[in-house]
PDB file of C-alpha atoms in Angstrom:
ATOM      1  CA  UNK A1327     -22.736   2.660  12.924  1.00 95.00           C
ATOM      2  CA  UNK A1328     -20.376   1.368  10.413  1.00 98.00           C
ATOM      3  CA  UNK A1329     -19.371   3.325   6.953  1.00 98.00           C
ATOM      4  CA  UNK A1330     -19.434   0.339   5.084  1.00 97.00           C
ATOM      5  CA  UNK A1331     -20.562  -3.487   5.381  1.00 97.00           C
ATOM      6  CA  UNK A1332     -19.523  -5.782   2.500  1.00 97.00           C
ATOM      7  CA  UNK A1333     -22.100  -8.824   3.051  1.00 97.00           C
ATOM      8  CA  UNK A1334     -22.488 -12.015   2.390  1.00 97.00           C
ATOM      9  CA  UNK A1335     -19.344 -12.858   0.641  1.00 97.00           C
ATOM     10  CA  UNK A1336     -16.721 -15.424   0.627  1.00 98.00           C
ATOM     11  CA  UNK A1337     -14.204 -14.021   3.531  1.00 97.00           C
ATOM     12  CA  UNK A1338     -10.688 -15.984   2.891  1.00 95.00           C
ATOM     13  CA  UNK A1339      -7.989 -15.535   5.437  1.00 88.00           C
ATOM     14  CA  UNK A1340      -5.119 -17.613   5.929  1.00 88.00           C
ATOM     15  CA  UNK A1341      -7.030 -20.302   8.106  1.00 91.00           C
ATOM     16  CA  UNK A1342     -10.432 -20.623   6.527  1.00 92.00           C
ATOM     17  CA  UNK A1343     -12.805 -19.254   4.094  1.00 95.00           C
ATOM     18  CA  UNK A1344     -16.577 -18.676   5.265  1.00 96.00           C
ATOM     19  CA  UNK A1345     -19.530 -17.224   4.237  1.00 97.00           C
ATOM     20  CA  UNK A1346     -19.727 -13.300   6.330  1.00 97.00           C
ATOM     21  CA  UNK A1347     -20.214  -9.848   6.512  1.00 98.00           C
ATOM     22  CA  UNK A1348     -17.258  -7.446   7.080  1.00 96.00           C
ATOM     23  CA  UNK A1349     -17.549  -4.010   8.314  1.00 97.00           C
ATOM     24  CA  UNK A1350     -15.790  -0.857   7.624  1.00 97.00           C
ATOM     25  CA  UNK A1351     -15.071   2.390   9.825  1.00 97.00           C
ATOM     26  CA  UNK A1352     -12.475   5.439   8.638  1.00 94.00           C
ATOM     27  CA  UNK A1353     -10.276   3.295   6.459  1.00 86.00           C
ATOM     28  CA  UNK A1354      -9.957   0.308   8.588  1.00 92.00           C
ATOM     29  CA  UNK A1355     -11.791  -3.040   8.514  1.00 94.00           C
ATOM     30  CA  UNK A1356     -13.475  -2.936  11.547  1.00 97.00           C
ATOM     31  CA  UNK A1357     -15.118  -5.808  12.535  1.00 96.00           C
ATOM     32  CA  UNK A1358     -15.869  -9.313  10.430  1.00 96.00           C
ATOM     33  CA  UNK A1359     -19.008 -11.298  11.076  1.00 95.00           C
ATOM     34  CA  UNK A1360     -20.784 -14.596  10.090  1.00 95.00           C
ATOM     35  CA  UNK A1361     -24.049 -13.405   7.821  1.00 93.00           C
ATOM     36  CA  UNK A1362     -26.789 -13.738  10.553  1.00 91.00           C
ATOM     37  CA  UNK A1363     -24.722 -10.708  12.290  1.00 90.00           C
ATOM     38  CA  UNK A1364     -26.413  -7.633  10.481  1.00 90.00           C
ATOM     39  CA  UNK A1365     -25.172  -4.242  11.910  1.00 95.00           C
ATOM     40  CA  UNK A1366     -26.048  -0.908  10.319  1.00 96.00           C
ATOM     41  CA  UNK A1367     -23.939   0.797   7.964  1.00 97.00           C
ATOM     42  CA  UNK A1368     -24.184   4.216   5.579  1.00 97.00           C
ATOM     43  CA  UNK A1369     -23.321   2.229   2.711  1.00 97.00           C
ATOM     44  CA  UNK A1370     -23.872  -1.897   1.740  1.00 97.00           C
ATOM     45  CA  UNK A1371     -22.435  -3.719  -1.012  1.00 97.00           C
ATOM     46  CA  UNK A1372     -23.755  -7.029  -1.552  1.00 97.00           C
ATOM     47  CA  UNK A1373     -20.933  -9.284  -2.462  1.00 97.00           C
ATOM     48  CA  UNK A1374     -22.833 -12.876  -2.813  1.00 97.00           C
ATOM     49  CA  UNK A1375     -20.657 -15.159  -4.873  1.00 97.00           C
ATOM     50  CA  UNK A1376     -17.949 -13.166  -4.651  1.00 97.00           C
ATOM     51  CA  UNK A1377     -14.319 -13.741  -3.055  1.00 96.00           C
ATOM     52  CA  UNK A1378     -13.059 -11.093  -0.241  1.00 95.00           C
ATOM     53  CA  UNK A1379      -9.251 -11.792   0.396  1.00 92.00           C
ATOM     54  CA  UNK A1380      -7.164  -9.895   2.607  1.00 91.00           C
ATOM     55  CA  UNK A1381      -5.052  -6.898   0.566  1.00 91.00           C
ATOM     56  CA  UNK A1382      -2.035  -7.788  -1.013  1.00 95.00           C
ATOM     57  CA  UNK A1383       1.171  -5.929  -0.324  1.00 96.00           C
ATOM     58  CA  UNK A1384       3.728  -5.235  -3.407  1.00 96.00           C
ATOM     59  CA  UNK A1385       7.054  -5.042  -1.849  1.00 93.00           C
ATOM     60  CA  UNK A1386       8.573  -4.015  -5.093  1.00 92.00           C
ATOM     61  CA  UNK A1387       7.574  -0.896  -7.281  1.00 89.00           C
ATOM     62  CA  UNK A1388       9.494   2.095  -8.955  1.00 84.00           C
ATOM     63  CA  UNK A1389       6.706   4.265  -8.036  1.00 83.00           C
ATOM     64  CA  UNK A1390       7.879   8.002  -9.061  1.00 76.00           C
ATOM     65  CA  UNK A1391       6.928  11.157 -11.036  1.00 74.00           C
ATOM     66  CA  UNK A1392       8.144  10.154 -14.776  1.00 68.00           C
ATOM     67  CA  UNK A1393       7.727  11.532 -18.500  1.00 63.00           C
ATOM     68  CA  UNK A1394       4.366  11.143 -20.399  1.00 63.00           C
ATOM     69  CA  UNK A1395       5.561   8.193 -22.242  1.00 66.00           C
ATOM     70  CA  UNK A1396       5.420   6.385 -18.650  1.00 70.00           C
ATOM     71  CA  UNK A1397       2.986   5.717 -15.442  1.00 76.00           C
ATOM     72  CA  UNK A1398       3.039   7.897 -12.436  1.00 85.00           C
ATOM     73  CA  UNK A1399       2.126   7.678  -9.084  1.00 90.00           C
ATOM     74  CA  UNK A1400      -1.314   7.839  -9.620  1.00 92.00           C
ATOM     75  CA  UNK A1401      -1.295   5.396 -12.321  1.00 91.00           C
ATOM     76  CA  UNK A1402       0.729   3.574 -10.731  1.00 91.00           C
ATOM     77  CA  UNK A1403      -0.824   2.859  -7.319  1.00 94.00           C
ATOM     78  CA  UNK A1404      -4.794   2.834  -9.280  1.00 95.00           C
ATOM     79  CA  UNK A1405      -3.956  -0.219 -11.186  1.00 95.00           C
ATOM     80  CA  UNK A1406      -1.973  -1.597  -7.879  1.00 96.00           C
ATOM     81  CA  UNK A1407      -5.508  -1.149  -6.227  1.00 95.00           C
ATOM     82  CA  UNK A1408      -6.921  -2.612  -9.502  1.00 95.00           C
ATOM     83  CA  UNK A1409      -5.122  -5.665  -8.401  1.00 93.00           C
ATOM     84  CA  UNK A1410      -5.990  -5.936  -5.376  1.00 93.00           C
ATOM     85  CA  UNK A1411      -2.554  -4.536  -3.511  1.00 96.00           C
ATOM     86  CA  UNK A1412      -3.729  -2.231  -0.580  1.00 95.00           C
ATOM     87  CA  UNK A1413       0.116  -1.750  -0.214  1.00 96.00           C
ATOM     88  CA  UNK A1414       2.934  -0.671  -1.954  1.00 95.00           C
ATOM     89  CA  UNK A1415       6.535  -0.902  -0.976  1.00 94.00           C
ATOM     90  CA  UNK A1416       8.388   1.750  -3.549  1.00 91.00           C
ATOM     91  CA  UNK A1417      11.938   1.139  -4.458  1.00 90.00           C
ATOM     92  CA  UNK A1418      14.722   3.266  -3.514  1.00 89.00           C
ATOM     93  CA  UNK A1419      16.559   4.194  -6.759  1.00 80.00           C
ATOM     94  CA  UNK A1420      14.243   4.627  -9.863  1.00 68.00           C
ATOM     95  CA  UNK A1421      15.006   5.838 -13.203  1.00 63.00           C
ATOM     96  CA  UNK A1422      13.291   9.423 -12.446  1.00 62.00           C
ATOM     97  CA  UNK A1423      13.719  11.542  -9.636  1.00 64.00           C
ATOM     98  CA  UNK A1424      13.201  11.301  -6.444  1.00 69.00           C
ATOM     99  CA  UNK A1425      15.817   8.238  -6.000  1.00 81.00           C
ATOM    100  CA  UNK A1426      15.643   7.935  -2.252  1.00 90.00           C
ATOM    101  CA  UNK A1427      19.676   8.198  -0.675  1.00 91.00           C
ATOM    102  CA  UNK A1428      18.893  10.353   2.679  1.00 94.00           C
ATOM    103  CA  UNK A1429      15.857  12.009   4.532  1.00 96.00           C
ATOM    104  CA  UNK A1430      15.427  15.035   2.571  1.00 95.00           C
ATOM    105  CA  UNK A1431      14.586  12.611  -0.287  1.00 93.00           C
ATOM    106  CA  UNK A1432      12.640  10.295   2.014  1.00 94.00           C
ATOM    107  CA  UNK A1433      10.810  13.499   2.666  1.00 94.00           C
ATOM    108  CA  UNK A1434      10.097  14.115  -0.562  1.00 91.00           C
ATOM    109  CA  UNK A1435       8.918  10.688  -1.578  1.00 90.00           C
ATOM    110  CA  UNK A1436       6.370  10.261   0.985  1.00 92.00           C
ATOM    111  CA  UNK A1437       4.819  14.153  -0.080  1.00 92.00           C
ATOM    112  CA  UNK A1438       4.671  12.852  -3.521  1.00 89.00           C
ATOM    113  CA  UNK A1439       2.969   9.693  -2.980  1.00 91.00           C
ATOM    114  CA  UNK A1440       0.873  10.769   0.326  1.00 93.00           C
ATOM    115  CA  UNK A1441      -0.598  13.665  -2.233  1.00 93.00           C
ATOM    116  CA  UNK A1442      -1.323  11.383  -4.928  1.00 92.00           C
ATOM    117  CA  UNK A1443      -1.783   7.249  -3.984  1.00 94.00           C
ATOM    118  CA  UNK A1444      -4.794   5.265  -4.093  1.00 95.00           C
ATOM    119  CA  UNK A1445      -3.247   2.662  -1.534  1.00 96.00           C
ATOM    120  CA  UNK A1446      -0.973   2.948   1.788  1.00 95.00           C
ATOM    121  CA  UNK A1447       2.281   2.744   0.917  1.00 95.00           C
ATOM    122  CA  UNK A1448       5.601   2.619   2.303  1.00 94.00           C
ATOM    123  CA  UNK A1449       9.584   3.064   1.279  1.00 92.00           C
ATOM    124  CA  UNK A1450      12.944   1.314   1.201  1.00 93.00           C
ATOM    125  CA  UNK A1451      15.983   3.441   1.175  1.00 94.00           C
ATOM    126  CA  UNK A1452      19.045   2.894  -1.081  1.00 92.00           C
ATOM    127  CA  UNK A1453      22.086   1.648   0.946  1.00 90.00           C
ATOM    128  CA  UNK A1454      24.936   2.755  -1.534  1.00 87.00           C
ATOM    129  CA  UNK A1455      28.719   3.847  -0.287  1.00 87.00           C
ATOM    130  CA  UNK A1456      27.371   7.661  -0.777  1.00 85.00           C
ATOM    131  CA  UNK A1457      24.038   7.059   1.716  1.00 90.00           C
ATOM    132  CA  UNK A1458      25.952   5.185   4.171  1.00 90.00           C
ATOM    133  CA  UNK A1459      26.199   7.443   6.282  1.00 95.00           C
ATOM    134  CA  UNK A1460      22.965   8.547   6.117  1.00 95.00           C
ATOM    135  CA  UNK A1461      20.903   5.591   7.235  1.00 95.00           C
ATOM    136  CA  UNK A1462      19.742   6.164  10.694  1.00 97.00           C
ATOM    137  CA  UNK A1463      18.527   9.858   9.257  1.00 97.00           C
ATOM    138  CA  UNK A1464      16.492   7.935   6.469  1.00 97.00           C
ATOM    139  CA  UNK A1465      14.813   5.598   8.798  1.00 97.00           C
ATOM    140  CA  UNK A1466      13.746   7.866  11.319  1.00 97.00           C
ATOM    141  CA  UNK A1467      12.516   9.997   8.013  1.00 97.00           C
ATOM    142  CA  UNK A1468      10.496   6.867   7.342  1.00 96.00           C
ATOM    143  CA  UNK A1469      12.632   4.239   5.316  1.00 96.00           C
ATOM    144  CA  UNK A1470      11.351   0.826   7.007  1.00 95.00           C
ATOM    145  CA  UNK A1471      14.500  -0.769   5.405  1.00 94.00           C
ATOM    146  CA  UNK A1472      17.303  -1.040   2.981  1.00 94.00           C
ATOM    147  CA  UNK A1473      18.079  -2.156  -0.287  1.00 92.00           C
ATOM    148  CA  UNK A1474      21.920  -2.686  -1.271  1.00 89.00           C
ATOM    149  CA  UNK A1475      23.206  -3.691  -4.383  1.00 74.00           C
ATOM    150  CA  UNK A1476      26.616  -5.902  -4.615  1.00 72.00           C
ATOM    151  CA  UNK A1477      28.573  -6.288  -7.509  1.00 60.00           C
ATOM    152  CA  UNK A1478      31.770  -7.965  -8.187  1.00 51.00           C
ATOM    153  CA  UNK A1479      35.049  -6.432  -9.159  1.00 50.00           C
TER     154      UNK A1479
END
């Protein structure tokens, strides 16, 4: 049995869009099926005359824990999902801590958002003359690449 089936909607991939049913188990699409393929599920939504794209992914936020007078990680990543982005790509260096220069901070980052994200998310790391050194520990803390910054002089 499936958690979830979302039926009879639009399903749009990057080939073809056709009428279906797609099915949900944990937090993973599961299977997808034309409408005449019915399989039980806990939970249905009915999503005639709607669109069902694939998640987006945002390769570029300054997700991080700010002031008041700014959004959060929460806020952040529900309006992401508001959007449709299932993923989020967070910056290395933000405005408010934690800027993200070697694997303690990598560390750190993915506690902060793993505690508190509504999507699946993932990291750069900031490639500056002070983290040099430090980017093999970053990516084996989980930075799945690099951002650098060049400036002339």
């Amino acid at each position: 049995m499936y958690d979830l089936l979302v039926k009879n909607g639009t399903i749009v991939n990057e080939e073809v869009c056709f009428k279906g049913n797609l099915y949900v188990k944990g937090e993973q699409i599961a299977a997808v099926a034309l409408c005449d393929e019915v399989y039980e599920a806990e939970r249905v939504i009915d999503a005639e005359g709607k669109l069902i794209f694939p998640g987006a992914v945002d390769a570029h936020m300054h997700i991080g824990e700010r002031d008041a007078d700014f959004e959060d990680v929460k806020t952040s990543t529900m309006a992401a999902a508001a959007g449709g982005v299932t993923t989020c790509i967070d910056m290395p260096l933000n405005l408010y801590s934690p800027s993200v220069l070697n694997a303690d901070a990598v560390q750190l980052k993915k506690e902060l958002l793993s505690s508190q994200s509504y999507v699946d998310f993932c990291m750069w790391g900031g490639f500056t003359p002070e983290s040099l050194s430090r980017i093999e520990e970053m990516h084996s803390a989980g930075a799945i690449s690099f951002k650098a910054f060049l400036s002339g002089g």
